[in-house]
mmCIF file with all atom_site columns, C-alpha atoms in Angstrom:
data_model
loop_
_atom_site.group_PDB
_atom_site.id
_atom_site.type_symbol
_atom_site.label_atom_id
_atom_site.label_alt_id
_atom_site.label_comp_id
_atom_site.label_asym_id
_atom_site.label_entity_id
_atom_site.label_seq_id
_atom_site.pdbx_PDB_ins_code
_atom_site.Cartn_x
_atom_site.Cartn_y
_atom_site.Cartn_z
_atom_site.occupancy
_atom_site.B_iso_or_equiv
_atom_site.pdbx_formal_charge
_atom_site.auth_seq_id
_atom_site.auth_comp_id
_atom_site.auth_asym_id
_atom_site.auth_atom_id
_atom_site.pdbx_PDB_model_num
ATOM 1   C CA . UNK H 1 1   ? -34.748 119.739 -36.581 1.00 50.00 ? 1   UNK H CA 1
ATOM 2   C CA . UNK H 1 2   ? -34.222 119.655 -33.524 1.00 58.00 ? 2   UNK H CA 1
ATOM 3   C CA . UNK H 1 3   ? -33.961 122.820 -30.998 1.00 67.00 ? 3   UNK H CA 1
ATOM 4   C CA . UNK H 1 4   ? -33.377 123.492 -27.087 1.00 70.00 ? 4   UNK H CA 1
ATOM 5   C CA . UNK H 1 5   ? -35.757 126.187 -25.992 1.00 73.00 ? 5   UNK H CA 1
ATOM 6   C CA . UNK H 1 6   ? -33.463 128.245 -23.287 1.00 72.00 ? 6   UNK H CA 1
ATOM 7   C CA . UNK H 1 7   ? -36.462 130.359 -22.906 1.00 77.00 ? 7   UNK H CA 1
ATOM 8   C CA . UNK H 1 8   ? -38.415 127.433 -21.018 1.00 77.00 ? 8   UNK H CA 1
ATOM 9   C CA . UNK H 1 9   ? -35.362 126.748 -18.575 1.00 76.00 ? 9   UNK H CA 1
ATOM 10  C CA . UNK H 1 10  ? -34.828 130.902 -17.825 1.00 81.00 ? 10  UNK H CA 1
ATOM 11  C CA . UNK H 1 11  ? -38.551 131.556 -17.413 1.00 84.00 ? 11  UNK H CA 1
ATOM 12  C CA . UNK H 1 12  ? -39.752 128.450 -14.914 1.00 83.00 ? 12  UNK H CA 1
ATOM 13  C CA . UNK H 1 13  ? -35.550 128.006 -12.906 1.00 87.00 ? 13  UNK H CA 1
ATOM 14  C CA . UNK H 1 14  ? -36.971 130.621 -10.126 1.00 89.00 ? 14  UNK H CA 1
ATOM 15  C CA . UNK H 1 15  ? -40.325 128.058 -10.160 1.00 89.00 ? 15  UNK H CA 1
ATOM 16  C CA . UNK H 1 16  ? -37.645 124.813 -9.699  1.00 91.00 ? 16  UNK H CA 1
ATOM 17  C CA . UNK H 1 17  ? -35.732 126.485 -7.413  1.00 91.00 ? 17  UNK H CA 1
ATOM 18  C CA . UNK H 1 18  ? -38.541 126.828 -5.010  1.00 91.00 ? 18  UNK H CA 1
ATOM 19  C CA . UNK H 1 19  ? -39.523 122.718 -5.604  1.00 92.00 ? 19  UNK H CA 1
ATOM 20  C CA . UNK H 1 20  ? -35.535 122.621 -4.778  1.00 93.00 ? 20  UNK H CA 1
ATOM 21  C CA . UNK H 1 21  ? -35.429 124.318 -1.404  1.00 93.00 ? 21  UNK H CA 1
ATOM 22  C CA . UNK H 1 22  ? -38.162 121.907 -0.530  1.00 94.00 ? 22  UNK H CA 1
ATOM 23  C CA . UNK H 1 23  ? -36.017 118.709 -1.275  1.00 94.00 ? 23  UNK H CA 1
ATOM 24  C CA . UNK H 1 24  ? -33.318 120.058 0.353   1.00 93.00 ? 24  UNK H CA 1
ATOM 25  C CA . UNK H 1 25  ? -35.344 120.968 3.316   1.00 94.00 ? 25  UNK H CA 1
ATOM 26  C CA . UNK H 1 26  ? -36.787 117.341 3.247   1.00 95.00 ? 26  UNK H CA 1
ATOM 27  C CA . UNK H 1 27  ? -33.550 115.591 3.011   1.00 93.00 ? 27  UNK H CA 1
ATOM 28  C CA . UNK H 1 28  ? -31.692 117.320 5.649   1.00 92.00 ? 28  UNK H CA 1
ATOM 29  C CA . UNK H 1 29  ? -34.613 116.606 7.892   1.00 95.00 ? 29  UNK H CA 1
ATOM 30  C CA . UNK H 1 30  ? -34.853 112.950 6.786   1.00 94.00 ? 30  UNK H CA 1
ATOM 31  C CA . UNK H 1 31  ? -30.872 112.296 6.846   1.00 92.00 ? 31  UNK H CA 1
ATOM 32  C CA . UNK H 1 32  ? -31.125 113.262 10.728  1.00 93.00 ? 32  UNK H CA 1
ATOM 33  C CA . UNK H 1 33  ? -33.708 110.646 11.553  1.00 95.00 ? 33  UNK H CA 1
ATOM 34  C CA . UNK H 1 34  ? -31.982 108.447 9.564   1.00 94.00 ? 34  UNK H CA 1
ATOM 35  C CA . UNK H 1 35  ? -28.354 108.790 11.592  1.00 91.00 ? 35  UNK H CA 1
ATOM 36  C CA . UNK H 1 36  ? -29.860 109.049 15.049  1.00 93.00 ? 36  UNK H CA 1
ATOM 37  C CA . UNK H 1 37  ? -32.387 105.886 14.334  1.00 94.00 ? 37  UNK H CA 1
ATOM 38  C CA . UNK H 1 38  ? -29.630 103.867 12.165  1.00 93.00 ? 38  UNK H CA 1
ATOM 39  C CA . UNK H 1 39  ? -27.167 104.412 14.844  1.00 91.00 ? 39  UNK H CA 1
ATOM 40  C CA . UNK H 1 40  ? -29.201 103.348 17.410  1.00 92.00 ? 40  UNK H CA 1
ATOM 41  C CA . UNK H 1 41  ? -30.315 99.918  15.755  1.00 94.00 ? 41  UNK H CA 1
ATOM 42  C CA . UNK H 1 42  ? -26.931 99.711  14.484  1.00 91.00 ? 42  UNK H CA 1
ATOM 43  C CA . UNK H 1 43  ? -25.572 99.460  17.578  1.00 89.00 ? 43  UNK H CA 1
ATOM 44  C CA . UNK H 1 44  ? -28.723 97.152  18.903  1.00 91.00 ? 44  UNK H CA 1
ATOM 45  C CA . UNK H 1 45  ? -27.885 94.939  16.562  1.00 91.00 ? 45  UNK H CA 1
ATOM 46  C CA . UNK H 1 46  ? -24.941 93.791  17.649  1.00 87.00 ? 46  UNK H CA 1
ATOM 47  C CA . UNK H 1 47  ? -26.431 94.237  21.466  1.00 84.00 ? 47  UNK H CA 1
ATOM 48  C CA . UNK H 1 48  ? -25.668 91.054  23.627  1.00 83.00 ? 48  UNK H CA 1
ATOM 49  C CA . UNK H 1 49  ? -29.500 91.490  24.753  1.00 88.00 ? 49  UNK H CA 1
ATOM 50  C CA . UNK H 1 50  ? -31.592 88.895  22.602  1.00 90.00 ? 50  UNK H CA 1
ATOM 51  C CA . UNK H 1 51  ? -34.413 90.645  22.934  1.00 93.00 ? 51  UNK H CA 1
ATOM 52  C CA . UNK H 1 52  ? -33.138 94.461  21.433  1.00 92.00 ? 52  UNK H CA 1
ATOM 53  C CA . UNK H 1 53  ? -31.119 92.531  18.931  1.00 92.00 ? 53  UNK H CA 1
ATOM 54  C CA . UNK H 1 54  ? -34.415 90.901  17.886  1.00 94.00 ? 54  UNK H CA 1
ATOM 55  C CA . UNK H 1 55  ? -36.168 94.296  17.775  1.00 94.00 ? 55  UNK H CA 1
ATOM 56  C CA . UNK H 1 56  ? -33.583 95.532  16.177  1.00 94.00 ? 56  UNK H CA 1
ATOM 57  C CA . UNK H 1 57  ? -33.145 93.045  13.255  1.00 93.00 ? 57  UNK H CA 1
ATOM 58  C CA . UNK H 1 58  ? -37.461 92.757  12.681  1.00 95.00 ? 58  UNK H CA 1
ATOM 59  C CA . UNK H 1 59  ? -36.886 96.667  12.325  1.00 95.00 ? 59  UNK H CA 1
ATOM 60  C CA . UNK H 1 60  ? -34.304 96.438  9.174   1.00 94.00 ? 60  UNK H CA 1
ATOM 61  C CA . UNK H 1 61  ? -35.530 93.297  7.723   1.00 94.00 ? 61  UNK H CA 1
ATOM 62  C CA . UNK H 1 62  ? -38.772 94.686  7.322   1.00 94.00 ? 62  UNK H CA 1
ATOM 63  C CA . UNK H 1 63  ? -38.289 98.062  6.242   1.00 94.00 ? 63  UNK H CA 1
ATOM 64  C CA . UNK H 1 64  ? -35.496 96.782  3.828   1.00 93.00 ? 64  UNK H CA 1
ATOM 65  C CA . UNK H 1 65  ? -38.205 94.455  2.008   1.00 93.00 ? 65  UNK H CA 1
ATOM 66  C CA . UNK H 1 66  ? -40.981 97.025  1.132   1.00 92.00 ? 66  UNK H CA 1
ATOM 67  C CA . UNK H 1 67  ? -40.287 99.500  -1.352  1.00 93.00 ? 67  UNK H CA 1
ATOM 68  C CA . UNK H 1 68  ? -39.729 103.269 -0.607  1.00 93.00 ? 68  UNK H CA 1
ATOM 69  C CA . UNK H 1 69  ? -42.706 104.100 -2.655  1.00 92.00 ? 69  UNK H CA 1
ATOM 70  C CA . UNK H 1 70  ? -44.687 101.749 -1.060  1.00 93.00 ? 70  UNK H CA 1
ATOM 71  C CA . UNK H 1 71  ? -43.501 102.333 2.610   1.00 92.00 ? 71  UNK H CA 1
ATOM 72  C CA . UNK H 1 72  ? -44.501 106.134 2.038   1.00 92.00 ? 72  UNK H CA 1
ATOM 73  C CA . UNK H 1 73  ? -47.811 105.268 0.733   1.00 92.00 ? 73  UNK H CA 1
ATOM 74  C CA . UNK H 1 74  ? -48.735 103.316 3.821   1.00 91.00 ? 74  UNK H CA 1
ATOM 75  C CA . UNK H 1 75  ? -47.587 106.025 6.411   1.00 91.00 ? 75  UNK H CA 1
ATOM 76  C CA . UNK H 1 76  ? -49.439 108.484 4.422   1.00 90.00 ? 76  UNK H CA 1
ATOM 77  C CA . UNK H 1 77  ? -52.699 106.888 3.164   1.00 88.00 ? 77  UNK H CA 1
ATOM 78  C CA . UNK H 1 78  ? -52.525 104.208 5.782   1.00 85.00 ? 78  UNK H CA 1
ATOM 79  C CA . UNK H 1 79  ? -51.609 105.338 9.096   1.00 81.00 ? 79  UNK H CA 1
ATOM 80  C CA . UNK H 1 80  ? -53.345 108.330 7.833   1.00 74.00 ? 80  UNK H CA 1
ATOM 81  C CA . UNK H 1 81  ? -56.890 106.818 7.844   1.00 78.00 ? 81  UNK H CA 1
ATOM 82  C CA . UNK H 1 82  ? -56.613 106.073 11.951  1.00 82.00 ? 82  UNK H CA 1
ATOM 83  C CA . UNK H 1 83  ? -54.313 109.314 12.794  1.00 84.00 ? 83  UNK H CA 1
ATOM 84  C CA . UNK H 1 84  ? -54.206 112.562 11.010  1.00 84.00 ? 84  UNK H CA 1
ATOM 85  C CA . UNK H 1 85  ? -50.572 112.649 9.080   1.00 84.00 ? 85  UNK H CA 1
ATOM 86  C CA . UNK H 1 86  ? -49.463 115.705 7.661   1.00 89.00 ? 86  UNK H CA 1
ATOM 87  C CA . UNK H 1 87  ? -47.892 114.742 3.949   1.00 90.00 ? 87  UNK H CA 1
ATOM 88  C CA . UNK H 1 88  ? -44.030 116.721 5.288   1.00 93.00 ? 88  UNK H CA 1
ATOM 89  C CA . UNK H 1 89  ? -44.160 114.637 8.236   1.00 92.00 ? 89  UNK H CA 1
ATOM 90  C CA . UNK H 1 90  ? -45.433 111.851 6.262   1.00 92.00 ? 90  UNK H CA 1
ATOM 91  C CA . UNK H 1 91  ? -42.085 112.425 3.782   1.00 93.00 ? 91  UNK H CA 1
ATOM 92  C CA . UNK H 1 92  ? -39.347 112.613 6.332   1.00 94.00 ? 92  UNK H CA 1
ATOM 93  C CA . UNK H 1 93  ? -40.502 110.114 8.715   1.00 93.00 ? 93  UNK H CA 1
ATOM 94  C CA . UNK H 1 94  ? -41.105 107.372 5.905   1.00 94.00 ? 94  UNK H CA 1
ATOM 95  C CA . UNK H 1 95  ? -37.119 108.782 4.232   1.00 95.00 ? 95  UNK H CA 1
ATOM 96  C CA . UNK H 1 96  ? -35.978 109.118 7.757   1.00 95.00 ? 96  UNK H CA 1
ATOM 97  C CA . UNK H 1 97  ? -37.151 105.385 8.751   1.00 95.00 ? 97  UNK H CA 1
ATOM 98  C CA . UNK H 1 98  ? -35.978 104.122 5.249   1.00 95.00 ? 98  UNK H CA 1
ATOM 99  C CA . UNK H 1 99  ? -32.553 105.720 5.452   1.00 94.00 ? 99  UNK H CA 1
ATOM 100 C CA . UNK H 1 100 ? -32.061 104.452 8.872   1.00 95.00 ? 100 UNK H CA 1
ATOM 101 C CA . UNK H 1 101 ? -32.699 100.732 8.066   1.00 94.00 ? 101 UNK H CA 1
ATOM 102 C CA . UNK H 1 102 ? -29.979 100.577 6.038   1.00 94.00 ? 102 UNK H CA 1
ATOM 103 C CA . UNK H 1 103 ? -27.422 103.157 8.281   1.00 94.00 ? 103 UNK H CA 1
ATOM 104 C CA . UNK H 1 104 ? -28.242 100.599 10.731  1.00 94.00 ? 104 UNK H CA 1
ATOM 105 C CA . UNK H 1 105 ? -26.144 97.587  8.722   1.00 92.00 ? 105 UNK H CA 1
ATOM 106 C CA . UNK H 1 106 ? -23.652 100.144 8.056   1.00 92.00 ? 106 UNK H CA 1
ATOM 107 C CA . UNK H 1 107 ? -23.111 101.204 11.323  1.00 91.00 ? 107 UNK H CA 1
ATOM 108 C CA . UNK H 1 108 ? -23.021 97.394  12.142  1.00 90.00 ? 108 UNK H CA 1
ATOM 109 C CA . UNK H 1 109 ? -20.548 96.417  9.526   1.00 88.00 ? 109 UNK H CA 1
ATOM 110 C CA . UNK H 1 110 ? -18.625 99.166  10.789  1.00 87.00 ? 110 UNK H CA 1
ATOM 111 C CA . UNK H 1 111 ? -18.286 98.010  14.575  1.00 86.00 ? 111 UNK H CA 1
ATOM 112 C CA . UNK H 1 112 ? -17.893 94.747  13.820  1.00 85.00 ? 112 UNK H CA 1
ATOM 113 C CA . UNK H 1 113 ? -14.872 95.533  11.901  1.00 84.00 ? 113 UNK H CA 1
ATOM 114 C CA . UNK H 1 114 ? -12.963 96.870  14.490  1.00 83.00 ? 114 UNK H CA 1
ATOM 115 C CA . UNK H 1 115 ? -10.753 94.011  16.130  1.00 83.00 ? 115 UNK H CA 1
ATOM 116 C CA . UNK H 1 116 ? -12.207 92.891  19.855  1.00 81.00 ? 116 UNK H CA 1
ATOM 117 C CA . UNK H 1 117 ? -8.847  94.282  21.473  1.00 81.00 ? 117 UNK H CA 1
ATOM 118 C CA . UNK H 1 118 ? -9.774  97.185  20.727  1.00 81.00 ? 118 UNK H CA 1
ATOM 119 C CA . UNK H 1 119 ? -12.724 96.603  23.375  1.00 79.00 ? 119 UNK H CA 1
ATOM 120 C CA . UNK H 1 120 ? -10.919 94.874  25.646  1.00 80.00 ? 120 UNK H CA 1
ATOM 121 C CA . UNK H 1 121 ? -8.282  97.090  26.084  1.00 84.00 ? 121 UNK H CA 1
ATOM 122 C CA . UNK H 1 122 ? -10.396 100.070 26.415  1.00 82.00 ? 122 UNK H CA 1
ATOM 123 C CA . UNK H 1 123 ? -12.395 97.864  29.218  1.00 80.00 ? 123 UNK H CA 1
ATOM 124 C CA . UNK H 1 124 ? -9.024  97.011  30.857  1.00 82.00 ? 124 UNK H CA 1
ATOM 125 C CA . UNK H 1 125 ? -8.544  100.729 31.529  1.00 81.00 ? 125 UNK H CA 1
ATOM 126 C CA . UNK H 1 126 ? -11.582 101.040 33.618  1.00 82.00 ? 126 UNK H CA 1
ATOM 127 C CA . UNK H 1 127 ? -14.262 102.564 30.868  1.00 83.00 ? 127 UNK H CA 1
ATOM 128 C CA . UNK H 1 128 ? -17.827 101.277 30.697  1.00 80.00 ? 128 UNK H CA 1
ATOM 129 C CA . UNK H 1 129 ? -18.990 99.275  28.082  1.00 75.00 ? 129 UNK H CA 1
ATOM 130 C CA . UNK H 1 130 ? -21.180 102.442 26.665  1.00 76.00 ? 130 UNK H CA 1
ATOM 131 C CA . UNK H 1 131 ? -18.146 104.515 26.865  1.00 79.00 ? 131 UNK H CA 1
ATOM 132 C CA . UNK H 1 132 ? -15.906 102.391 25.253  1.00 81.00 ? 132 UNK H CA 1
ATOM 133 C CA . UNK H 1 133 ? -18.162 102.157 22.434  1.00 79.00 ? 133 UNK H CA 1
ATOM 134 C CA . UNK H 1 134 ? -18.540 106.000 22.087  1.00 78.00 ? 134 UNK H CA 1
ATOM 135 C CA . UNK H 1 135 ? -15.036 106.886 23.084  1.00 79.00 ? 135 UNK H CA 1
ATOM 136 C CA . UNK H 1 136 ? -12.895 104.269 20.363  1.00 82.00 ? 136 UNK H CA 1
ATOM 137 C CA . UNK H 1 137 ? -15.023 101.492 19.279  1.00 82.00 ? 137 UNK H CA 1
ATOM 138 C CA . UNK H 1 138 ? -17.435 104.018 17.122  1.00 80.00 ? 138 UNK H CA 1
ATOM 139 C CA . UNK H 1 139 ? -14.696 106.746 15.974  1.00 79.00 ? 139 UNK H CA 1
ATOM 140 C CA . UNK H 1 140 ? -12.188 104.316 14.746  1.00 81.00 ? 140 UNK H CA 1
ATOM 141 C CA . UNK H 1 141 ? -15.870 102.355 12.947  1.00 82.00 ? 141 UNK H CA 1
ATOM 142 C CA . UNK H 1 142 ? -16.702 105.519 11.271  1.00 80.00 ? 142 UNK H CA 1
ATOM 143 C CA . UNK H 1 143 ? -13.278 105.865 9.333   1.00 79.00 ? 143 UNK H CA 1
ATOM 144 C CA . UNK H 1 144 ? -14.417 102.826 7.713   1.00 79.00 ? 144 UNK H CA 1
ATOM 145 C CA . UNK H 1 145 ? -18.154 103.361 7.076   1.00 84.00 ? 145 UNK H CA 1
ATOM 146 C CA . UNK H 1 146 ? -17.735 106.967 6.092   1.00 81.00 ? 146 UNK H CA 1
ATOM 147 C CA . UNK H 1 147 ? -17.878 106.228 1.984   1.00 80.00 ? 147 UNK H CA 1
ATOM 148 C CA . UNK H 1 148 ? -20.894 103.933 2.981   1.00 84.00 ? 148 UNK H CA 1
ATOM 149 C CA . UNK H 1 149 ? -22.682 106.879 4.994   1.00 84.00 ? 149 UNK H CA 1
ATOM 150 C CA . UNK H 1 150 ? -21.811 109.398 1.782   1.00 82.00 ? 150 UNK H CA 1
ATOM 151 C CA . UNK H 1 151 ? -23.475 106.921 -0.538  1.00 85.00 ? 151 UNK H CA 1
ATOM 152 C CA . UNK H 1 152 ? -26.619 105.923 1.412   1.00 87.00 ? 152 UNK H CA 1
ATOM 153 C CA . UNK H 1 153 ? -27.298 109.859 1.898   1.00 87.00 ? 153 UNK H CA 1
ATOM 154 C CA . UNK H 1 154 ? -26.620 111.041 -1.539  1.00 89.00 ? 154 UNK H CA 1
ATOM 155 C CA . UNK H 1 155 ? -29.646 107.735 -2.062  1.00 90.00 ? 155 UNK H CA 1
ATOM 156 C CA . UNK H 1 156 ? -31.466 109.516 -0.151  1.00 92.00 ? 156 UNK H CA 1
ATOM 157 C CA . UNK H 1 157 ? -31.921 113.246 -2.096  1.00 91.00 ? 157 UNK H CA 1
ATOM 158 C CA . UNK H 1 158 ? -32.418 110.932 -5.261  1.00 91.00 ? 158 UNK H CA 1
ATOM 159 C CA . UNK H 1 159 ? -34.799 108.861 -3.330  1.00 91.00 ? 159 UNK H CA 1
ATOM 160 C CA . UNK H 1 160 ? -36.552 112.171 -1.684  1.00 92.00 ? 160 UNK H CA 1
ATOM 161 C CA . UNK H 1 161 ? -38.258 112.249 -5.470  1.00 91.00 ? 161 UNK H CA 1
ATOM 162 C CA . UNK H 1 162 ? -41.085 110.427 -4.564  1.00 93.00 ? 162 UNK H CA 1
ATOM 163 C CA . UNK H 1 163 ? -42.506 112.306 -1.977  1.00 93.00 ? 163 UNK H CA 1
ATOM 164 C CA . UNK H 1 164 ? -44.315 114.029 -4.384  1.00 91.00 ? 164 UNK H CA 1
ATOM 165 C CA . UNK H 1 165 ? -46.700 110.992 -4.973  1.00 90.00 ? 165 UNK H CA 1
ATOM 166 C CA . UNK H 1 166 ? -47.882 112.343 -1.232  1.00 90.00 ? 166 UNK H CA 1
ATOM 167 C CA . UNK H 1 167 ? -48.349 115.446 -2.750  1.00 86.00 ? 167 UNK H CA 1
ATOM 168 C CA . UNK H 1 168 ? -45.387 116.887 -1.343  1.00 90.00 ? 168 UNK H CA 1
ATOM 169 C CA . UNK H 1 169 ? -44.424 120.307 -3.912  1.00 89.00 ? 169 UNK H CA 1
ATOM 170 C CA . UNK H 1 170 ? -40.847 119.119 -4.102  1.00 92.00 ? 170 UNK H CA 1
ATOM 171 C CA . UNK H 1 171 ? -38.875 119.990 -7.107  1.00 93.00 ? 171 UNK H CA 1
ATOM 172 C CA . UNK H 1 172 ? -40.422 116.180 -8.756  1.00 93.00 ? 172 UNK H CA 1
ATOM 173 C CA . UNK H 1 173 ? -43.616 118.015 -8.577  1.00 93.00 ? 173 UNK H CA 1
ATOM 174 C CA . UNK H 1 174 ? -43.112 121.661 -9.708  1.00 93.00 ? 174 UNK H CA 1
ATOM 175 C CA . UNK H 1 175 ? -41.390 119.505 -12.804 1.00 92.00 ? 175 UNK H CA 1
ATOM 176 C CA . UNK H 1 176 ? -44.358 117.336 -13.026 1.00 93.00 ? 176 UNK H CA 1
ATOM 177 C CA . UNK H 1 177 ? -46.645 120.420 -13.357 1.00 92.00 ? 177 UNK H CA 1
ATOM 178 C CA . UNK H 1 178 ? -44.708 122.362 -15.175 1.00 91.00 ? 178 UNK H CA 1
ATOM 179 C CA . UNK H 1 179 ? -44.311 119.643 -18.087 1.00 90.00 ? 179 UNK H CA 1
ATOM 180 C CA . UNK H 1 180 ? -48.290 119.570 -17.900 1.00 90.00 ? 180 UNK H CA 1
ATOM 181 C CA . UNK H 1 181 ? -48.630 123.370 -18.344 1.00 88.00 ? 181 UNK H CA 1
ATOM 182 C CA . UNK H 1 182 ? -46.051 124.142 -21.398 1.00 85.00 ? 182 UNK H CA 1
ATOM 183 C CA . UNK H 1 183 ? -45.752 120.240 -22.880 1.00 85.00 ? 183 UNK H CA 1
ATOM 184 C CA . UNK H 1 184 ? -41.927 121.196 -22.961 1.00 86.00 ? 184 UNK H CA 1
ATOM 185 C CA . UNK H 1 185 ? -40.996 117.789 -21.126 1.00 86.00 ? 185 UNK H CA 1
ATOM 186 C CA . UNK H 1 186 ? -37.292 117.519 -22.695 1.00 88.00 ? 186 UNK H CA 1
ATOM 187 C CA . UNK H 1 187 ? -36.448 121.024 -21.102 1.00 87.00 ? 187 UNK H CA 1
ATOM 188 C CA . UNK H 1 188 ? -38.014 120.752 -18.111 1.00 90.00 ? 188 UNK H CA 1
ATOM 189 C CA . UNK H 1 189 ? -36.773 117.466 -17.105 1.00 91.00 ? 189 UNK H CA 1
ATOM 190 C CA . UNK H 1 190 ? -33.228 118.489 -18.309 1.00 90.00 ? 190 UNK H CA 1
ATOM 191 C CA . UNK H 1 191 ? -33.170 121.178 -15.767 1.00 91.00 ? 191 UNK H CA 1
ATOM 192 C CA . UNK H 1 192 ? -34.546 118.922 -13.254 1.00 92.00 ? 192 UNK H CA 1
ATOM 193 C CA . UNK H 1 193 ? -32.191 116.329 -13.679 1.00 93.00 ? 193 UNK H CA 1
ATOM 194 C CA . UNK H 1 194 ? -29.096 118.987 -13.891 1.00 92.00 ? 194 UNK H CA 1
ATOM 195 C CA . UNK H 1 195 ? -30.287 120.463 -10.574 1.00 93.00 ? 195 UNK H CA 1
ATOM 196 C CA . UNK H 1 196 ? -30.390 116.902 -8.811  1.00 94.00 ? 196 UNK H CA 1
ATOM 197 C CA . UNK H 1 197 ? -27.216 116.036 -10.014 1.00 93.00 ? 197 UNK H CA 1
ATOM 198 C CA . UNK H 1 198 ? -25.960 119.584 -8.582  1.00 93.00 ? 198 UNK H CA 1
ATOM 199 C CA . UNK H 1 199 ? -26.831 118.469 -5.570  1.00 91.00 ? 199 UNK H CA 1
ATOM 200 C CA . UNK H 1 200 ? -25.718 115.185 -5.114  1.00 91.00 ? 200 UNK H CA 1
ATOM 201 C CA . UNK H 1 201 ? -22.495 116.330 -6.329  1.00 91.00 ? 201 UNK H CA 1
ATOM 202 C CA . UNK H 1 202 ? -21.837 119.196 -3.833  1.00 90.00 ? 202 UNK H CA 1
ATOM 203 C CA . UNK H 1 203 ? -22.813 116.916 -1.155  1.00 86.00 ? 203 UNK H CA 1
ATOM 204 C CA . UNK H 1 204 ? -20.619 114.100 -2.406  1.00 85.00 ? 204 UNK H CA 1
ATOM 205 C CA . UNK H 1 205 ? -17.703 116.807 -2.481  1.00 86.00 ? 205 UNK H CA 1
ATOM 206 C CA . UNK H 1 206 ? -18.531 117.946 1.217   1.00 85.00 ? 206 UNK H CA 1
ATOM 207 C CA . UNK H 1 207 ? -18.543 114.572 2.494   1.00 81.00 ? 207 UNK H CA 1
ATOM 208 C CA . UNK H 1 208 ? -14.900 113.314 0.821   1.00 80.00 ? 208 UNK H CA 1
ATOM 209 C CA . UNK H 1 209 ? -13.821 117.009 1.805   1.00 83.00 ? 209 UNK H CA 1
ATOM 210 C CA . UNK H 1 210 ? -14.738 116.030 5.711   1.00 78.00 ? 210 UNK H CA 1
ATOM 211 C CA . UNK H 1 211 ? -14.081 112.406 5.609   1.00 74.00 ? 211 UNK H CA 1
ATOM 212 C CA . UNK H 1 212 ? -10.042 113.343 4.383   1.00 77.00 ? 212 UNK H CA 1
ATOM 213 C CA . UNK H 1 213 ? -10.074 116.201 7.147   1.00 76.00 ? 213 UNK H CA 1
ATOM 214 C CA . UNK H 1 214 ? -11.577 113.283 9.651   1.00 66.00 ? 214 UNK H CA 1
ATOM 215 C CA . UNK H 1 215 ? -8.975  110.502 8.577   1.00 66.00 ? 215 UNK H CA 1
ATOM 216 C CA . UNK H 1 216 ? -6.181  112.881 8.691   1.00 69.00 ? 216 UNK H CA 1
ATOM 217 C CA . UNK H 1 217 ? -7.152  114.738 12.507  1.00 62.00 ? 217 UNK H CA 1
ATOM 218 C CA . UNK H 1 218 ? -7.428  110.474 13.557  1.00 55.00 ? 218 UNK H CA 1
ATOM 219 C CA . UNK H 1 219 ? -4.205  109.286 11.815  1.00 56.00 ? 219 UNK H CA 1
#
């Protein structure tokens, strides 16, 4: 018959929680690389410069065809045999650069949803093209791509699971080991996969808890 040991999951939670802080750590750290760098190619994107638009677009197109797993791999094993690449900074650049690629056709998407008045008239009142972008093209944009933003970043934790194929001791790997030392796979992973989705979930819940405190301070 079968039986749920609780005595695996009270034993090795301190062990996961550790593994835990580490993903969180990585993911906060990789979700800022990913806004600043999205933002910015976003926004180059839809640049009337050919040649940043063009940087811009060779920059999304190619990081949005190669495979996360992949596209870690290289910055750690390949960059790594020309510079010295430390696996952490390995993990967030390759999640931050990954994450950003597709913020970046968010942020587009966003901007380019918001009617051309709206630049026009903020140009008729005297404002530079950079501050009419920051001052009411990009806050009324971010109402819209808000649900996009909470769903690409909550990707992201989930994603953050295979850093540990760089050897990164996130909580993938202290499950990983820990299945290898007691064979009690169906307990471990359990826990593992409760504690993700404990995560994703209070994210997910501080997001729609800002984004209705945003929409409502902007309506």
């Amino acid at each position: 018959m079968f039986s749920f040991d609780w005595s695996i999951v009270v034993r090795y939670f301190p062990v996961l929680v550790q593994g835990l802080k580490m993903t969180l750590i990585i993911s906060f750290v990789a979700t800022l690389i990913g806004i600043s760098i999205g933002t910015v190619a976003g926004l180059a994107r839809i640049s009337r410069q050919p040649a940043i638009r063009t940087i811009a677009s060779v920059y999304v197109e190619v990081v949005r065809g190669i495979p996360l797993l992949v596209f870690l791999m290289y910055i750690f094993f390949g960059l790594g045999s020309f510079i010295n690449v430390p696996a952490f900074t390995a993990a967030v650049i390759g999640l931050g650069l990954f994450s950003g690629a597709y913020v970046a056709e968010i942020v587009r998407g966003g901007v380019e949803s918001i009617p051309k008045g709206q630049m026009e008239a903020a140009r008729s009142l005297g404002m530079t093209y950079l501050q009419s972008m920051w001052l009411v093209i990009i806050p009324q944009a971010l109402r819209a791509i808000l649900p996009s933003l909470a769903g690409q970043f909550i990707s992201l934790i989930k994603d953050s699971s295979l850093v540990s194929v760089i050897s990164i001791v996130d909580l993938t790997m202290v499950s990983k080991n820990l299945v290898v030392r007691t064979f009690q796979a169906f307990e471990i992973w359990t826990l593992t996969a409760v504690l993700y989705l404990v995560m994703t979930f209070t994210c997910s819940r501080l997001i729609q808890l800002w984004e209705k405190r945003y929409r409502s301070f902007y309506a």
